[in-house]
Short mmCIF file of C-alpha atoms in Angstrom, two decimals:
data_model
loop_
_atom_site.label_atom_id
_atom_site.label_comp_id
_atom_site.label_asym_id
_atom_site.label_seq_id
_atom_site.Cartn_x
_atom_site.Cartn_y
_atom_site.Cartn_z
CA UNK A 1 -11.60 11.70 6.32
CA UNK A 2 -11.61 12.21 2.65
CA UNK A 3 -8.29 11.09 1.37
CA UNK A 4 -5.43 13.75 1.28
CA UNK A 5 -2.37 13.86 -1.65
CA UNK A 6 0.80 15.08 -1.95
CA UNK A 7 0.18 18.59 -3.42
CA UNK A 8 3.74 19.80 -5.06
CA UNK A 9 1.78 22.61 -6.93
CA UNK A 10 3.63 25.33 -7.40
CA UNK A 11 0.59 27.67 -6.21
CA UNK A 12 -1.76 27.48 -4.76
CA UNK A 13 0.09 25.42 -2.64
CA UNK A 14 -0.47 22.99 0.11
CA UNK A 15 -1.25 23.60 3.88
CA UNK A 16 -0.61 22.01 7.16
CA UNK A 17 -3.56 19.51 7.43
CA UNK A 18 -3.62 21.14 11.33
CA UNK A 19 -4.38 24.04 10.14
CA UNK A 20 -7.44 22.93 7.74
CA UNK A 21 -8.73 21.04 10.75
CA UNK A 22 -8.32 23.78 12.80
CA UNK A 23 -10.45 25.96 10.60
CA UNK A 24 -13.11 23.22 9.54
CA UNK A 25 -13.46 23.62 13.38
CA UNK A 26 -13.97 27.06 13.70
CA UNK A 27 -15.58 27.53 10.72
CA UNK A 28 -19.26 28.35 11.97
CA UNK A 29 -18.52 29.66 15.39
CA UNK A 30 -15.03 31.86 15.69
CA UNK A 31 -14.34 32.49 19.13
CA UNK A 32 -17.83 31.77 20.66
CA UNK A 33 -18.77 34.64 18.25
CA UNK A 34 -21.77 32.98 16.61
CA UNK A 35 -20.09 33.44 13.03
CA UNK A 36 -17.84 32.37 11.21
CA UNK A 37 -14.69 34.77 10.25
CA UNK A 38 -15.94 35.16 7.45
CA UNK A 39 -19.29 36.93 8.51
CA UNK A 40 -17.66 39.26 11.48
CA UNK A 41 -17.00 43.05 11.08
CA UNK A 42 -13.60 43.45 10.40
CA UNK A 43 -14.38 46.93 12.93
CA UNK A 44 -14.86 43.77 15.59
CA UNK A 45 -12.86 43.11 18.66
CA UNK A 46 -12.30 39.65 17.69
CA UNK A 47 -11.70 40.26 14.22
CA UNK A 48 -9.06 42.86 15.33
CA UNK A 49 -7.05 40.70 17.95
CA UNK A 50 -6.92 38.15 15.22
CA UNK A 51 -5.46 40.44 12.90
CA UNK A 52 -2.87 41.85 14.96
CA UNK A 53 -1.95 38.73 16.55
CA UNK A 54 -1.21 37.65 12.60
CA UNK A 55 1.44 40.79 12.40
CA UNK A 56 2.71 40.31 15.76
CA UNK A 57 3.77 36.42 14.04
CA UNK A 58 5.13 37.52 11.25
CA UNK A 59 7.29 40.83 13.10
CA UNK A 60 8.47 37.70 15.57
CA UNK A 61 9.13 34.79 12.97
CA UNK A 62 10.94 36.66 10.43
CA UNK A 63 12.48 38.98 13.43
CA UNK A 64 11.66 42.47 12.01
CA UNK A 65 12.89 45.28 13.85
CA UNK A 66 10.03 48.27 14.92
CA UNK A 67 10.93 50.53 12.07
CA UNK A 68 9.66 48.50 9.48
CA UNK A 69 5.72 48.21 9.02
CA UNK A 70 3.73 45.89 8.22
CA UNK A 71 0.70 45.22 6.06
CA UNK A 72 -1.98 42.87 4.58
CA UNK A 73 -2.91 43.82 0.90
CA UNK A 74 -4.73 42.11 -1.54
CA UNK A 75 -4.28 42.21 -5.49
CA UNK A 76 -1.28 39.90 -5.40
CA UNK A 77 2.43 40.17 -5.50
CA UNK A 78 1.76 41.32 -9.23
CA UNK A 79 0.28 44.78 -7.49
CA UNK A 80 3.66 45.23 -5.87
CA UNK A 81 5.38 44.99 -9.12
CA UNK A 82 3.86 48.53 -9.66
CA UNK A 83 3.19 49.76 -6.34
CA UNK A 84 7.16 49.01 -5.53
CA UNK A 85 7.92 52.11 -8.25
CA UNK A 86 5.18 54.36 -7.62
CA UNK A 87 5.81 54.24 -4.11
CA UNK A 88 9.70 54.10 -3.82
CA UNK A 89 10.17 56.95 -7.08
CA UNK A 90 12.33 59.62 -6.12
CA UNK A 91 13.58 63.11 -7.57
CA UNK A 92 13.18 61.04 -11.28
CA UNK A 93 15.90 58.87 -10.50
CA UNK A 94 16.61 55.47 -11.97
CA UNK A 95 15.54 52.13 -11.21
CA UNK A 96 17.81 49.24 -10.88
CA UNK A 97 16.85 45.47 -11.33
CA UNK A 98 18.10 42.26 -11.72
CA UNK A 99 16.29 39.68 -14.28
CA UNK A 100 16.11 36.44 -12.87
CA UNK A 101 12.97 35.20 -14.72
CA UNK A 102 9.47 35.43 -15.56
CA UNK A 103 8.93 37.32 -12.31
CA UNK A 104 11.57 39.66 -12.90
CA UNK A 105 10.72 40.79 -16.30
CA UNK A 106 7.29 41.28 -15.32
CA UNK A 107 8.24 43.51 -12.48
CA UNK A 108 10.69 45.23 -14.98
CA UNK A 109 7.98 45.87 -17.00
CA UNK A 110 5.81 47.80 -14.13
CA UNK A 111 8.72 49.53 -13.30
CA UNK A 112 9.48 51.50 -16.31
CA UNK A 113 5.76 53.03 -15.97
CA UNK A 114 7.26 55.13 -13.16
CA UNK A 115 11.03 56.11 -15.04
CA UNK A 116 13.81 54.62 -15.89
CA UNK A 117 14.68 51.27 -15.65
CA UNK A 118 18.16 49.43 -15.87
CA UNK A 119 18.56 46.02 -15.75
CA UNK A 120 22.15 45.52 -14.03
CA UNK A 121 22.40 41.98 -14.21
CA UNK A 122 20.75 39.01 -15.78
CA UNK A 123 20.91 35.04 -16.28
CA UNK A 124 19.08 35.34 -18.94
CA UNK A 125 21.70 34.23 -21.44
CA UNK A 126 21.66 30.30 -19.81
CA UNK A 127 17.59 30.48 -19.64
CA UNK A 128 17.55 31.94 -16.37
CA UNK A 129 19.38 28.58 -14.20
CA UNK A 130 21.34 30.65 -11.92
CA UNK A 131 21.63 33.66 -9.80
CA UNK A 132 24.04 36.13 -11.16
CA UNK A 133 27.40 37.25 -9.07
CA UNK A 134 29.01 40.34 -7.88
CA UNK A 135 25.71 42.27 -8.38
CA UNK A 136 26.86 45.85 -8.53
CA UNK A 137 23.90 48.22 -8.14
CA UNK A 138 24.71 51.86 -9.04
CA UNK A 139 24.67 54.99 -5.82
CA UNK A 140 22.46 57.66 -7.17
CA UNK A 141 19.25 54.95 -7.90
CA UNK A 142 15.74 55.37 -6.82
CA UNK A 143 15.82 51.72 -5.58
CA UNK A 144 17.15 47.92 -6.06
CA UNK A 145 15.24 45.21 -7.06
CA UNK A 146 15.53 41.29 -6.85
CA UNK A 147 13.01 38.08 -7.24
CA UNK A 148 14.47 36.29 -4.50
CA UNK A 149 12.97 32.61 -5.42
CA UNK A 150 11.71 31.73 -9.16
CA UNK A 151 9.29 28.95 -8.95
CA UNK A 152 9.23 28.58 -12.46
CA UNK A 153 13.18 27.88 -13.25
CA UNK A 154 13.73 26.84 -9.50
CA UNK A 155 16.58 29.22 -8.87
CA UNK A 156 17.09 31.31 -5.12
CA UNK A 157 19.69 33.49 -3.95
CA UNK A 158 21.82 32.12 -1.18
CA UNK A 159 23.66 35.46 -0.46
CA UNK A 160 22.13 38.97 -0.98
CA UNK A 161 23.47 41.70 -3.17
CA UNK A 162 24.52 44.70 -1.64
CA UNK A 163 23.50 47.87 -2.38
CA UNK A 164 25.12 51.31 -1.66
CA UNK A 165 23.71 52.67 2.05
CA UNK A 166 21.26 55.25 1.28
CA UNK A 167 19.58 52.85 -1.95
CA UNK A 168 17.07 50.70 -0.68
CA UNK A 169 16.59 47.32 -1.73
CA UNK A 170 13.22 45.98 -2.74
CA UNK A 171 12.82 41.84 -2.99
CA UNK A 172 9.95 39.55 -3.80
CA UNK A 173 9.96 36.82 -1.43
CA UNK A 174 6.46 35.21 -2.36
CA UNK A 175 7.67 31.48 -3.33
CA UNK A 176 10.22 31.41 -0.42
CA UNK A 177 9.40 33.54 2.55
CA UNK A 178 10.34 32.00 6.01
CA UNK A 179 11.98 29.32 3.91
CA UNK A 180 15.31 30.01 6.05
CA UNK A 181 16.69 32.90 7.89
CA UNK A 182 17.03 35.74 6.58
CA UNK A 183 18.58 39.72 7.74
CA UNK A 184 15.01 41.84 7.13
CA UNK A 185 17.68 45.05 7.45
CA UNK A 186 19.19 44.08 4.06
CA UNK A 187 15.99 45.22 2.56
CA UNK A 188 13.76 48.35 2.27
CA UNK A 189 10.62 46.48 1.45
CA UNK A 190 9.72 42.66 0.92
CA UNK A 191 6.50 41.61 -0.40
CA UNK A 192 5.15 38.15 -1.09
CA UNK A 193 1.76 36.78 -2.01
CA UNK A 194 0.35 34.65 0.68
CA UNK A 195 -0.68 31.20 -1.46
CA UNK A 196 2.89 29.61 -2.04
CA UNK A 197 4.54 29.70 1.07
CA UNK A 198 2.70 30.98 3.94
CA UNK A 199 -1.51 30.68 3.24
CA UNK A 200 -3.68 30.57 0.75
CA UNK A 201 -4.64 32.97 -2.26
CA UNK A 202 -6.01 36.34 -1.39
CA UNK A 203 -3.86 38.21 0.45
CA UNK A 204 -0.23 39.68 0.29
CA UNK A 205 2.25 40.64 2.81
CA UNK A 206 4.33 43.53 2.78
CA UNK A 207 6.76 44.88 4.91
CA UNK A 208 8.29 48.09 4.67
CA UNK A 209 10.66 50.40 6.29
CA UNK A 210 9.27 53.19 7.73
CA UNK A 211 11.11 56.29 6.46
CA UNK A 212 9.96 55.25 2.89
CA UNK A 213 6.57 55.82 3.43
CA UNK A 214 6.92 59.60 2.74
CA UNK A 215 8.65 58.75 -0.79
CA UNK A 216 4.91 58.76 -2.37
CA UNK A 217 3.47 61.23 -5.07
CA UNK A 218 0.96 63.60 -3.21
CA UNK A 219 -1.43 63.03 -6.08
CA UNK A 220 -0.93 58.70 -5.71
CA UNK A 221 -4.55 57.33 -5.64
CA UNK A 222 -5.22 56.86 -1.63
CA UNK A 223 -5.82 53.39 -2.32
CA UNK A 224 -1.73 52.91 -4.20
CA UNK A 225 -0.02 54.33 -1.19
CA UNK A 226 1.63 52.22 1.02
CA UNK A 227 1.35 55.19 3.55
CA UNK A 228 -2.73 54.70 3.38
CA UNK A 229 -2.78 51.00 4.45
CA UNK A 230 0.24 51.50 7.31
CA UNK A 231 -2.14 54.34 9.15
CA UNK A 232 -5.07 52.44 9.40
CA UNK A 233 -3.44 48.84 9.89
CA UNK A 234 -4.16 47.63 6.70
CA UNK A 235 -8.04 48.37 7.73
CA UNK A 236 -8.55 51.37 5.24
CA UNK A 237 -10.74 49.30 3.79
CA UNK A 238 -12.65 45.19 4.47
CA UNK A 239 -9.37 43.48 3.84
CA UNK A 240 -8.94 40.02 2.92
CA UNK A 241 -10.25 38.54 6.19
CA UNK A 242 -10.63 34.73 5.89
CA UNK A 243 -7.30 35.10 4.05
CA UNK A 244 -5.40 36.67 6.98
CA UNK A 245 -6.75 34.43 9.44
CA UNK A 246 -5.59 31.45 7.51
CA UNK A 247 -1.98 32.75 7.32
CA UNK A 248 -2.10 33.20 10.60
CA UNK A 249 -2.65 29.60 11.75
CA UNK A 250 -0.23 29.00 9.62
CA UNK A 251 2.08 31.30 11.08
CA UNK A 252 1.51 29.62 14.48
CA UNK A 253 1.57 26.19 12.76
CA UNK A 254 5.24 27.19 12.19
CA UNK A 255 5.75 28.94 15.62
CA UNK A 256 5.02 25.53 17.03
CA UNK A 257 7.92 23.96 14.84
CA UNK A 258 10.25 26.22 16.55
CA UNK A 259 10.57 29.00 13.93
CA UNK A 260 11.89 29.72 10.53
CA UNK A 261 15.21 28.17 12.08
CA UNK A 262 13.84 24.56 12.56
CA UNK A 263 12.12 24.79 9.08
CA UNK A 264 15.37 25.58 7.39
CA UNK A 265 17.15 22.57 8.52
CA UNK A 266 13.80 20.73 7.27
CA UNK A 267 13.60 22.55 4.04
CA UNK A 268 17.37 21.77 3.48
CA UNK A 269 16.84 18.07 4.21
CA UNK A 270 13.49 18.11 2.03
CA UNK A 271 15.42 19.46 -1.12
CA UNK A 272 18.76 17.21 -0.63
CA UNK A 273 17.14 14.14 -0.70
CA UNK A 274 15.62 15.17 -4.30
CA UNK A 275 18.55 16.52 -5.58
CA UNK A 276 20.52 14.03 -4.62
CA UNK A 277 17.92 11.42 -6.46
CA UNK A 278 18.94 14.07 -9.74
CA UNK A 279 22.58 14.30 -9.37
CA UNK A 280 23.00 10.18 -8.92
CA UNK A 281 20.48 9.54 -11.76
CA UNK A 282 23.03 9.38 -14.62
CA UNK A 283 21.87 12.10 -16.52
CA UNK A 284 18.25 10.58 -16.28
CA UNK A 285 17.07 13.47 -14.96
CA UNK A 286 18.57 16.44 -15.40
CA UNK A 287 18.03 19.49 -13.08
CA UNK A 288 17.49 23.05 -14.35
CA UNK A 289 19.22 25.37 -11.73
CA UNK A 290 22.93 25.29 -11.41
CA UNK A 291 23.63 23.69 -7.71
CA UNK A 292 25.07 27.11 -6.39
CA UNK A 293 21.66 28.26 -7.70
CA UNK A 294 19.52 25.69 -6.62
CA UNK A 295 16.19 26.38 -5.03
CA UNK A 296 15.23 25.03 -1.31
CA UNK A 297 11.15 25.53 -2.57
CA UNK A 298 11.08 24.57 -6.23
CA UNK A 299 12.79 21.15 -7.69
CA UNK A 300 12.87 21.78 -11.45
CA UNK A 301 14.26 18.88 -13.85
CA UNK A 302 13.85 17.05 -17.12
CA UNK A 303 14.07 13.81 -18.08
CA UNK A 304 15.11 12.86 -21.43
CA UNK A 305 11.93 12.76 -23.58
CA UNK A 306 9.19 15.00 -23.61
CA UNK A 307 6.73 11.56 -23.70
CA UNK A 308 8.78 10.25 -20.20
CA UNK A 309 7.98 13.14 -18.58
CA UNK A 310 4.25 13.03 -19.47
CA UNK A 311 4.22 9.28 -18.55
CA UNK A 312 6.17 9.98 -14.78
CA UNK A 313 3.64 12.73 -14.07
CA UNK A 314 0.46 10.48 -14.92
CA UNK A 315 2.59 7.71 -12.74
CA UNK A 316 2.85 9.69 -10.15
CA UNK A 317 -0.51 10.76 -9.73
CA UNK A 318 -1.60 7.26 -9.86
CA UNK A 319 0.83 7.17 -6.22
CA UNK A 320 -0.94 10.34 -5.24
CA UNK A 321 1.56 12.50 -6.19
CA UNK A 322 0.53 15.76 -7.86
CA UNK A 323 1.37 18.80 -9.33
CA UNK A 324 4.63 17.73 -10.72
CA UNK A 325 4.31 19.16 -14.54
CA UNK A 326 6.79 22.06 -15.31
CA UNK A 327 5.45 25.63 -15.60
CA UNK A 328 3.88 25.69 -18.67
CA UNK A 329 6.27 28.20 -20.26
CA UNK A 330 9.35 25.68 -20.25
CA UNK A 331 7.79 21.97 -19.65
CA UNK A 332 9.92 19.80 -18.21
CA UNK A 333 8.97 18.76 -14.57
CA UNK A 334 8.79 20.81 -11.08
CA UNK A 335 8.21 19.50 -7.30
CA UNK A 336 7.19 22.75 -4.84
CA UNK A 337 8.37 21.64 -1.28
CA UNK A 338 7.47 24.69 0.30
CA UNK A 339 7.12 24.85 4.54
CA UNK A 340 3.99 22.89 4.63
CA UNK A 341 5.02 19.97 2.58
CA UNK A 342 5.99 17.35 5.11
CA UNK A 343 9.38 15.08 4.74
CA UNK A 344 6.88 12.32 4.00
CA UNK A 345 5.46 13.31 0.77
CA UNK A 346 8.90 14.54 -0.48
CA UNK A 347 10.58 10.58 0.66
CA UNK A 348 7.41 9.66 -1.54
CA UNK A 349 8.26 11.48 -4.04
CA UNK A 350 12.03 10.59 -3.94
CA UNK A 351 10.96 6.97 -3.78
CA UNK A 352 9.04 7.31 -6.50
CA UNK A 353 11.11 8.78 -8.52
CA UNK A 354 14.10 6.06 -7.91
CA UNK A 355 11.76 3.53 -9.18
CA UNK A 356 10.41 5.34 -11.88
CA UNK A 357 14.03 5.13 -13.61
CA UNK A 358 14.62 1.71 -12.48
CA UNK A 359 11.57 0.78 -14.90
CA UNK A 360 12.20 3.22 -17.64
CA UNK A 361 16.09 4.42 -17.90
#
């Protein structure tokens, strides 16, 4: 087999390696079809048991009750950052968000195409290294919003805001879905793009409750309304095919873990022995997010030179180790441990990094 790295990318990320087997396998003959996914109708039989048994996954791994729908969109989280307003607007009311990041402003930004926007709370005054407290979003509001993991500063809420009953709270989950447990009746809509944490590029999950699928402008474009893709099970149109069929090994990949649950305690063993490397370093490397803050899917740190942290990246992909430069908007350094990053590349990585300031601190 052709040799395989440690991909701590930030996105696309890595897969399961049974997963890419599994569809090198089935690549030119799905399901005694004669084809490969990628050539059947999506109007098949086999295309459609596929696709449902990929909803049926996520309704059962993330436990979400029958009144929420789900669908498979394409155009990327970033679509959501507008179709979140125009589909949630109501009686001209105000929007409410919370700016954790370069995520969050760029939904903010979508947002005020539909209204008002007001940002309630921010960390932008520390550049963005922690989740803000006692979140108070007003009563009379359109909706909530919240980036619940920010890949780029490495910051995740731990506890969710609440938000007055009849306001309904929208969250991007793309960098951390199924990371942990989490209440899917805390929130009116999650969306997340498929290539960070659950598949590859292509495709984006949303889930929605049902009763705000009427909230829609009459006059929407068919093709902006939730309410379109929920009535014809996200088959208004070819969807992203190959896309959903990856996420949905995936999604059994995980099943055969033993859930989101098992994960969890992995993820939360995965990202303590990194931080842990941090906080006994000395100050050699210093982590971005504030530990109440810290993110179980993106390590972000510095070390004390600009030049050390170009020479620990190029180190470490010598040792097969890559992905590890920041984002490219703050530097510094970044390891993405999402679900399908085993605890063997992250002790690599941990290992690494203890030797790495052996020979240079």
């Amino acid at each position: 087999m052709t040799k395989r790295v440690y991909n701590f990318y930030a996105g696309p990320a890595t897969l399961p390696l049974s997963v890419l087997k599994r569809a090198q396998k089935e690549l030119l003959d799905f399901e005694g079809t004669g084809m490969s996914l990628m050539e059947i109708s999506h109007r098949s039989k086999e295309y459609d048991k596929m696709h449902k048994d990929a909803s049926m996954l996520v309704r059962e791994l993330m436990g979400i009750p029958d009144d929420y729908k789900i669908m498979w969109l394409q155009g990327g989280a970033s679509s959501q950052f507008y179709m979140v307003p125009l589909n949630l607007q109501k009686d001209r009311k105000s929007m409410e968000y919370v700016n954790t990041g370069v995520w969050s402003k760029k939904a903010i930004k979508e947002g005020k195409f539909y209204g008002d926007v007001n940002v309630v709370a921010s960390s932008e005054d520390e550049n963005f290294s922690y989740i803000p407290k006692n979140i108070e979003f007003s009563d009379n509001i359109a909706f909530a919003h919240i980036t619940g993991n920010n890949t780029i500063h490495g910051t995740e809420y731990h506890e969710w805001p609440d938000v007055p009953s009849d306001v309904p709270l929208a969250c991007d989950i793309s960098s951390h879905i199924m990371d942990k447990i989490i209440d899917p009746k805390k929130f009116g809509v999650m969306y997340a793009g498929a290539q960070k944490n659950m598949g590859p590029a292509g495709v984006t999950l949303v889930v929605v409750r049902e009763d705000l699928l009427d909230r829609v402008p009459e006059n929407t474009p068919t093709m902006q309304k939730w309410k379109t893709h929920v009535e014809k099970d996200s088959l208004f149109n070819t969807g992203p095919c190959w896309a959903i069929y990856m996420c949905k090994l995936a999604l059994e990949h995980l099943k055969g873990l033993g859930g989101v649950s098992a994960i969890e305690k992995i993820n939360r063993k995965k990202a303590k022995l990194l931080y842990d490397i941090i906080d006994n370093s000395d100050g050699f490397y210093k982590g971005h997010a504030k530990k109440d803050s810290r993110s179980l899917m993106n390590v972000t740190f510095n070390l004390p030179t600009p030049e050390l942290e170009e020479k620990c990246v190029a180190e470490g992909l010598k040792r097969d180790l890559v992905g590890l430069k920041g984002h490219r908007s703050i530097g510094g350094m970044r390891a993405s441990i999402y679900n399908a990053m085993p605890m063997e590349g992250v002790q690599a990585l941990a290992d690494f990094l203890k030797e790495f300031q052996e020979n240079n601190g």
